[in-house]
């Protein structure tokens, strides 16, 4: 079966390293502890061994006995128009139905339309309609306390995805026994990988050989930690390697291809040949940057370098053909599967940690063909 083959393949590429807060993006100080305290009957002190066994058996029966097809899952994605979140959303739906046996009519997936108010209404509707669990890609990570409070009051667990809440909030879920968790990927890792892809070039990214790597930074939505960390850690990988850098432009492109194209086009007309490297916080914006670079008559990997994050099929093809320098695979298979598994764990009363991180994978011409085969 296609999906299963893909899943196995992805697990092999990424080593499927799932970890809790140990490598946590923005949550390095978060203890890896269990959020669902009330779902651990076996932990209760018992006076007689017999009694303890009975408690454990009851918990196991509860897990096995749950009819997955009846579970109602409410999902809200920050914006359907996002390329990466579209791949993520489709995988989430597929995995919930095909692998976990949730009925498709019991899964509701809403478009947050990049509007926190709209998303809040969707969440309140899920509460009113008695959904069993929610998977939420927040429009604004800063809305998490309100969302968690309302869901917790209604007794509905929440799996946050993609936009990470504050580390102290993740800790608060543990401390207060709130059924909430975050599933994502450590954006520091993706930023570092982008920088390393430049440092590993023969000229370390110094396309014009003048001793300084001058770059432009096309940022995602700066409220999003993915944008903050990728911006910081991509450059840090260069400076850590002793490369002298100069930032020519840093602008928000809100993860959007058209904005990526506009920002890069303006930067190229302002700074021309001085630009050695274009860093984009995601692939959609890198595709826009590539259009601008080509329109300006520049040639990637000859007189300018270009890196993104996500590993969209089109971008990996460009890496294979040498039209882009590199990207970083943002493993939406691993993230979607973990998010769905943890949602079901909550429903079944199993223990759930507060943070789960899925590893990124560097994509360069060396492994682009291999990665393409798996994601296509
Ligand atoms: C992805 C972006 C996406 C963003 C949405 C990031 O992890 O790399 O492509 O637009 O998430 O929040």
CSV table of N, CA, C and O in Angstrom, one decimal, residues 83-169:
chain,number,residue,atom,x,y,z
A,83,UNK,N,1.2,26.1,1.4
A,83,UNK,CA,1.6,24.9,0.7
A,83,UNK,C,2.0,23.8,1.7
A,83,UNK,O,1.6,22.7,1.5
A,84,UNK,N,2.8,24.1,2.6
A,84,UNK,CA,3.3,23.1,3.5
A,84,UNK,C,2.2,22.5,4.4
A,84,UNK,O,2.0,21.3,4.5
A,85,UNK,N,1.4,23.4,4.9
A,85,UNK,CA,0.3,22.9,5.8
A,85,UNK,C,-0.8,22.2,5.0
A,85,UNK,O,-1.6,21.4,5.6
A,86,UNK,N,-0.8,22.3,3.7
A,86,UNK,CA,-1.7,21.6,2.9
A,86,UNK,C,-1.2,20.1,2.8
A,86,UNK,O,-2.0,19.2,3.0
A,87,UNK,N,0.1,19.9,2.6
A,87,UNK,CA,0.6,18.6,2.6
A,87,UNK,C,0.4,17.9,4.0
A,87,UNK,O,0.0,16.7,4.1
A,88,UNK,N,0.6,18.7,5.0
A,88,UNK,CA,0.5,18.2,6.4
A,88,UNK,C,-1.0,17.8,6.6
A,88,UNK,O,-1.3,16.7,7.2
A,89,UNK,N,-1.9,18.6,6.3
A,89,UNK,CA,-3.3,18.4,6.5
A,89,UNK,C,-3.8,17.2,5.7
A,89,UNK,O,-4.5,16.3,6.3
A,90,UNK,N,-3.4,17.0,4.5
A,90,UNK,CA,-3.8,15.8,3.7
A,90,UNK,C,-3.3,14.6,4.3
A,90,UNK,O,-4.0,13.5,4.4
A,91,UNK,N,-2.0,14.6,4.8
A,91,UNK,CA,-1.4,13.4,5.4
A,91,UNK,C,-2.2,13.1,6.8
A,91,UNK,O,-2.4,11.9,7.1
A,92,UNK,N,-2.5,14.1,7.5
A,92,UNK,CA,-3.2,13.9,8.8
A,92,UNK,C,-4.5,13.2,8.6
A,92,UNK,O,-4.9,12.3,9.2
A,93,UNK,N,-5.3,13.7,7.6
A,93,UNK,CA,-6.6,13.1,7.3
A,93,UNK,C,-6.4,11.7,6.8
A,93,UNK,O,-7.2,10.8,7.3
A,94,UNK,N,-5.5,11.4,5.9
A,94,UNK,CA,-5.2,10.1,5.4
A,94,UNK,C,-4.9,9.1,6.6
A,94,UNK,O,-5.4,8.0,6.7
A,95,UNK,N,-4.0,9.6,7.4
A,95,UNK,CA,-3.5,8.7,8.5
A,95,UNK,C,-4.6,8.4,9.5
A,95,UNK,O,-4.8,7.3,9.9
A,96,UNK,N,-5.4,9.4,9.8
A,96,UNK,CA,-6.5,9.2,10.8
A,96,UNK,C,-7.5,8.2,10.3
A,96,UNK,O,-7.9,7.3,11.0
A,97,UNK,N,-7.8,8.3,9.0
A,97,UNK,CA,-8.9,7.4,8.4
A,97,UNK,C,-8.3,6.1,8.1
A,97,UNK,O,-8.7,5.0,8.6
A,98,UNK,N,-7.2,6.1,7.3
A,98,UNK,CA,-6.7,4.8,6.7
A,98,UNK,C,-5.9,4.0,7.7
A,98,UNK,O,-6.0,2.8,7.7
A,99,UNK,N,-5.2,4.7,8.6
A,99,UNK,CA,-4.4,3.9,9.6
A,99,UNK,C,-5.0,3.8,10.9
A,99,UNK,O,-4.8,2.8,11.6
A,100,UNK,N,-5.7,4.8,11.4
A,100,UNK,CA,-6.2,4.7,12.7
A,100,UNK,C,-7.7,4.4,12.8
A,100,UNK,O,-8.3,4.2,13.8
A,101,UNK,N,-8.3,4.3,11.6
A,101,UNK,CA,-9.7,3.9,11.5
A,101,UNK,C,-10.8,4.9,12.0
A,101,UNK,O,-11.9,4.5,12.3
A,102,UNK,N,-10.4,6.1,12.0
A,102,UNK,CA,-11.4,7.2,12.4
A,102,UNK,C,-12.3,7.4,11.1
A,102,UNK,O,-11.8,7.5,10.0
A,103,UNK,N,-13.6,7.5,11.3
A,103,UNK,CA,-14.5,7.7,10.2
A,103,UNK,C,-14.3,9.1,9.6
A,103,UNK,O,-14.3,10.0,10.4
A,104,UNK,N,-14.3,9.2,8.3
A,104,UNK,CA,-14.0,10.5,7.7
A,104,UNK,C,-15.1,11.5,8.1
A,104,UNK,O,-14.9,12.7,8.3
A,105,UNK,N,-16.4,11.0,8.3
A,105,UNK,CA,-17.4,12.0,8.6
A,105,UNK,C,-17.3,12.5,10.1
A,105,UNK,O,-18.0,13.4,10.5
A,106,UNK,N,-16.4,11.8,10.8
A,106,UNK,CA,-16.2,12.2,12.2
A,106,UNK,C,-15.0,13.1,12.4
A,106,UNK,O,-14.5,13.5,13.5
A,107,UNK,N,-14.4,13.5,11.2
A,107,UNK,CA,-13.2,14.4,11.2
A,107,UNK,C,-13.7,15.7,10.6
A,107,UNK,O,-14.1,15.7,9.5
A,108,UNK,N,-13.5,16.8,11.3
A,108,UNK,CA,-13.9,18.1,10.8
A,108,UNK,C,-12.6,18.9,10.6
A,108,UNK,O,-11.9,19.1,11.6
A,109,UNK,N,-12.3,19.3,9.4
A,109,UNK,CA,-11.0,20.1,9.2
A,109,UNK,C,-11.4,21.5,8.8
A,109,UNK,O,-12.0,21.7,7.7
A,110,UNK,N,-11.1,22.5,9.6
A,110,UNK,CA,-11.5,23.9,9.3
A,110,UNK,C,-10.3,24.7,8.8
A,110,UNK,O,-9.2,24.5,9.3
A,111,UNK,N,-10.6,25.7,8.0
A,111,UNK,CA,-9.6,26.7,7.5
A,111,UNK,C,-9.7,27.9,8.4
A,111,UNK,O,-10.6,28.6,8.4
A,112,UNK,N,-8.6,28.1,9.2
A,112,UNK,CA,-8.6,29.3,10.1
A,112,UNK,C,-8.4,30.6,9.3
A,112,UNK,O,-8.5,31.6,9.9
A,113,UNK,N,-8.2,30.5,8.0
A,113,UNK,CA,-8.1,31.7,7.2
A,113,UNK,C,-7.2,32.8,7.7
A,113,UNK,O,-7.4,34.0,7.5
A,114,UNK,N,-6.2,32.3,8.4
A,114,UNK,CA,-5.2,33.3,9.0
A,114,UNK,C,-5.8,34.3,9.9
A,114,UNK,O,-5.3,35.5,10.0
A,115,UNK,N,-6.9,34.0,10.5
A,115,UNK,CA,-7.7,34.9,11.3
A,115,UNK,C,-8.0,34.2,12.7
A,115,UNK,O,-8.7,33.3,12.8
A,116,UNK,N,-7.3,34.7,13.7
A,116,UNK,CA,-7.5,34.1,15.1
A,116,UNK,C,-8.9,34.1,15.6
A,116,UNK,O,-9.4,33.2,16.2
A,117,UNK,N,-9.7,35.2,15.3
A,117,UNK,CA,-11.1,35.3,15.7
A,117,UNK,C,-11.9,34.1,15.0
A,117,UNK,O,-12.7,33.4,15.7
A,118,UNK,N,-11.7,34.0,13.7
A,118,UNK,CA,-12.4,32.9,13.0
A,118,UNK,C,-12.0,31.5,13.6
A,118,UNK,O,-12.9,30.7,13.8
A,119,UNK,N,-10.7,31.3,13.8
A,119,UNK,CA,-10.3,30.0,14.4
A,119,UNK,C,-10.9,29.8,15.8
A,119,UNK,O,-11.3,28.7,16.1
A,120,UNK,N,-11.0,30.8,16.6
A,120,UNK,CA,-11.6,30.7,17.9
A,120,UNK,C,-13.1,30.3,17.8
A,120,UNK,O,-13.5,29.4,18.6
A,121,UNK,N,-13.8,30.8,16.8
A,121,UNK,CA,-15.2,30.4,16.6
A,121,UNK,C,-15.2,28.9,16.3
A,121,UNK,O,-16.1,28.2,16.7
A,122,UNK,N,-14.3,28.5,15.4
A,122,UNK,CA,-14.3,27.1,15.0
A,122,UNK,C,-14.0,26.2,16.2
A,122,UNK,O,-14.7,25.1,16.4
A,123,UNK,N,-13.1,26.6,17.1
A,123,UNK,CA,-12.8,25.8,18.3
A,123,UNK,C,-14.0,25.8,19.2
A,123,UNK,O,-14.4,24.7,19.8
A,124,UNK,N,-14.7,26.9,19.4
A,124,UNK,CA,-15.9,26.9,20.2
A,124,UNK,C,-17.0,26.0,19.7
A,124,UNK,O,-17.7,25.4,20.4
A,125,UNK,N,-17.1,26.0,18.4
A,125,UNK,CA,-18.1,25.1,17.7
A,125,UNK,C,-17.8,23.6,18.0
A,125,UNK,O,-18.6,22.8,18.3
A,126,UNK,N,-16.5,23.3,18.0
A,126,UNK,CA,-16.1,21.9,18.3
A,126,UNK,C,-16.5,21.6,19.7
A,126,UNK,O,-16.9,20.5,20.0
A,127,UNK,N,-16.3,22.6,20.6
A,127,UNK,CA,-16.6,22.4,22.0
A,127,UNK,C,-18.2,22.1,22.1
A,127,UNK,O,-18.6,21.2,22.7
A,128,UNK,N,-18.9,23.0,21.5
A,128,UNK,CA,-20.4,22.9,21.6
A,128,UNK,C,-20.9,21.6,21.0
A,128,UNK,O,-21.8,20.9,21.6
A,129,UNK,N,-20.2,21.1,20.0
A,129,UNK,CA,-20.6,19.9,19.3
A,129,UNK,C,-20.1,18.6,20.0
A,129,UNK,O,-20.2,17.5,19.5
A,130,UNK,N,-19.4,18.8,21.1
A,130,UNK,CA,-18.9,17.6,21.9
A,130,UNK,C,-17.8,16.8,21.2
A,130,UNK,O,-17.8,15.6,21.3
A,131,UNK,N,-16.9,17.4,20.5
A,131,UNK,CA,-15.8,16.7,19.9
A,131,UNK,C,-14.9,16.0,21.0
A,131,UNK,O,-14.9,16.5,22.1
A,132,UNK,N,-14.3,14.9,20.7
A,132,UNK,CA,-13.5,14.1,21.7
A,132,UNK,C,-12.1,14.7,21.9
A,132,UNK,O,-11.6,14.6,22.9
A,133,UNK,N,-11.6,15.2,20.8
A,133,UNK,CA,-10.2,15.7,20.8
A,133,UNK,C,-10.0,16.8,19.7
A,133,UNK,O,-10.7,16.7,18.7
A,134,UNK,N,-9.1,17.7,19.9
A,134,UNK,CA,-8.8,18.7,18.8
A,134,UNK,C,-7.3,18.6,18.4
A,134,UNK,O,-6.5,18.4,19.3
A,135,UNK,N,-7.1,18.9,17.2
A,135,UNK,CA,-5.7,19.1,16.7
A,135,UNK,C,-5.7,20.5,16.1
A,135,UNK,O,-6.4,20.8,15.1
A,136,UNK,N,-4.9,21.4,16.7
A,136,UNK,CA,-5.0,22.8,16.4
A,136,UNK,C,-3.6,23.3,15.9
A,136,UNK,O,-2.6,23.3,16.6
A,137,UNK,N,-3.7,23.9,14.7
A,137,UNK,CA,-2.5,24.7,14.2
A,137,UNK,C,-2.9,26.2,14.4
A,137,UNK,O,-3.6,26.7,13.6
A,138,UNK,N,-2.5,26.7,15.5
A,138,UNK,CA,-2.9,28.1,15.9
A,138,UNK,C,-2.6,29.1,14.8
A,138,UNK,O,-1.5,29.0,14.2
A,139,UNK,N,-3.4,30.1,14.6
A,139,UNK,CA,-3.1,31.2,13.8
A,139,UNK,C,-2.0,32.0,14.5
A,139,UNK,O,-0.9,32.3,14.0
A,140,UNK,N,-2.3,32.3,15.8
A,140,UNK,CA,-1.3,33.0,16.6
A,140,UNK,C,-1.0,32.1,17.8
A,140,UNK,O,-1.9,31.8,18.6
A,141,UNK,N,0.3,31.8,18.0
A,141,UNK,CA,0.7,30.9,19.1
A,141,UNK,C,0.3,31.5,20.4
A,141,UNK,O,0.0,30.8,21.4
A,142,UNK,N,0.3,32.9,20.4
A,142,UNK,CA,0.0,33.6,21.7
A,142,UNK,C,-1.5,33.4,22.1
A,142,UNK,O,-1.8,33.7,23.3
A,143,UNK,N,-2.3,32.8,21.3
A,143,UNK,CA,-3.7,32.5,21.7
A,143,UNK,C,-3.8,31.2,22.5
A,143,UNK,O,-5.0,30.9,22.9
A,144,UNK,N,-2.8,30.5,22.6
A,144,UNK,CA,-2.8,29.2,23.3
A,144,UNK,C,-3.5,29.2,24.6
A,144,UNK,O,-4.3,28.3,24.9
A,145,UNK,N,-3.1,30.1,25.5
A,145,UNK,CA,-3.7,30.1,26.9
A,145,UNK,C,-5.3,30.1,26.8
A,145,UNK,O,-5.9,29.3,27.6
A,146,UNK,N,-5.8,30.9,26.0
A,146,UNK,CA,-7.3,31.0,25.9
A,146,UNK,C,-7.9,29.7,25.4
A,146,UNK,O,-8.8,29.1,25.9
A,147,UNK,N,-7.3,29.2,24.3
A,147,UNK,CA,-7.8,27.9,23.7
A,147,UNK,C,-7.7,26.8,24.7
A,147,UNK,O,-8.6,26.0,24.9
A,148,UNK,N,-6.5,26.7,25.4
A,148,UNK,CA,-6.3,25.6,26.3
A,148,UNK,C,-7.3,25.7,27.5
A,148,UNK,O,-7.9,24.7,27.9
A,149,UNK,N,-7.5,26.9,27.9
A,149,UNK,CA,-8.4,27.1,29.1
A,149,UNK,C,-9.9,26.7,28.7
A,149,UNK,O,-10.5,25.9,29.5
A,150,UNK,N,-10.3,27.1,27.5
A,150,UNK,CA,-11.7,26.7,27.1
A,150,UNK,C,-11.8,25.2,26.9
A,150,UNK,O,-12.8,24.6,27.2
A,151,UNK,N,-10.8,24.6,26.2
A,151,UNK,CA,-10.9,23.2,25.9
A,151,UNK,C,-10.8,22.4,27.2
A,151,UNK,O,-11.6,21.4,27.4
A,152,UNK,N,-9.9,22.8,28.1
A,152,UNK,CA,-9.8,22.1,29.4
A,152,UNK,C,-11.0,22.2,30.2
A,152,UNK,O,-11.5,21.1,30.8
A,153,UNK,N,-11.7,23.3,30.2
A,153,UNK,CA,-12.9,23.5,31.0
A,153,UNK,C,-14.0,22.5,30.4
A,153,UNK,O,-14.8,22.0,31.1
A,154,UNK,N,-13.9,22.3,29.1
A,154,UNK,CA,-14.9,21.4,28.5
A,154,UNK,C,-14.5,19.9,28.5
A,154,UNK,O,-15.1,19.1,28.0
A,155,UNK,N,-13.3,19.7,29.1
A,155,UNK,CA,-12.7,18.3,29.2
A,155,UNK,C,-12.3,17.8,27.8
A,155,UNK,O,-12.3,16.5,27.6
A,156,UNK,N,-11.9,18.6,26.9
A,156,UNK,CA,-11.4,18.2,25.6
A,156,UNK,C,-9.9,18.4,25.4
A,156,UNK,O,-9.4,19.5,25.5
A,157,UNK,N,-9.2,17.3,25.2
A,157,UNK,CA,-7.7,17.4,25.0
A,157,UNK,C,-7.4,18.1,23.7
A,157,UNK,O,-8.1,18.0,22.8
A,158,UNK,N,-6.2,18.7,23.7
A,158,UNK,CA,-5.7,19.5,22.5
A,158,UNK,C,-4.3,19.1,22.1
A,158,UNK,O,-3.4,19.0,23.0
A,159,UNK,N,-4.1,18.8,20.9
A,159,UNK,CA,-2.8,18.5,20.3
A,159,UNK,C,-2.5,19.8,19.5
A,159,UNK,O,-3.1,20.0,18.4
A,160,UNK,N,-1.5,20.6,19.9
A,160,UNK,CA,-1.1,21.7,19.1
A,160,UNK,C,-0.1,21.3,18.1
A,160,UNK,O,0.8,20.4,18.5
A,161,UNK,N,-0.1,21.8,16.9
A,161,UNK,CA,0.9,21.4,15.9
A,161,UNK,C,1.4,22.7,15.2
A,161,UNK,O,0.8,23.7,15.2
A,162,UNK,N,2.7,22.5,14.7
A,162,UNK,CA,3.3,23.5,13.8
A,162,UNK,C,3.7,24.8,14.4
A,162,UNK,O,4.8,25.3,14.1
A,163,UNK,N,2.8,25.4,15.2
A,163,UNK,CA,3.2,26.7,15.8
A,163,UNK,C,3.3,26.6,17.3
A,163,UNK,O,2.3,26.4,18.0
A,164,UNK,N,4.5,26.6,17.8
A,164,UNK,CA,4.7,26.2,19.1
A,164,UNK,C,4.4,27.3,20.2
A,164,UNK,O,4.8,28.4,20.1
A,165,UNK,N,3.6,26.9,21.2
A,165,UNK,CA,3.3,27.8,22.3
A,165,UNK,C,4.6,28.0,23.1
A,165,UNK,O,5.6,27.4,22.9
A,166,UNK,N,4.5,29.0,24.1
A,166,UNK,CA,5.6,29.3,24.9
A,166,UNK,C,6.0,28.1,25.8
A,166,UNK,O,5.2,27.3,26.2
A,167,UNK,N,7.3,28.0,26.0
A,167,UNK,CA,7.9,26.9,26.8
A,167,UNK,C,7.2,26.8,28.2
A,167,UNK,O,6.9,25.7,28.7
A,168,UNK,N,7.0,28.0,28.8
A,168,UNK,CA,6.5,28.0,30.2
A,168,UNK,C,5.0,27.5,30.2
A,168,UNK,O,4.5,27.0,31.1
A,169,UNK,N,4.3,27.7,29.1
A,169,UNK,CA,3.0,27.2,28.9
A,169,UNK,C,3.0,25.7,28.8
A,169,UNK,O,2.1,25.0,29.4
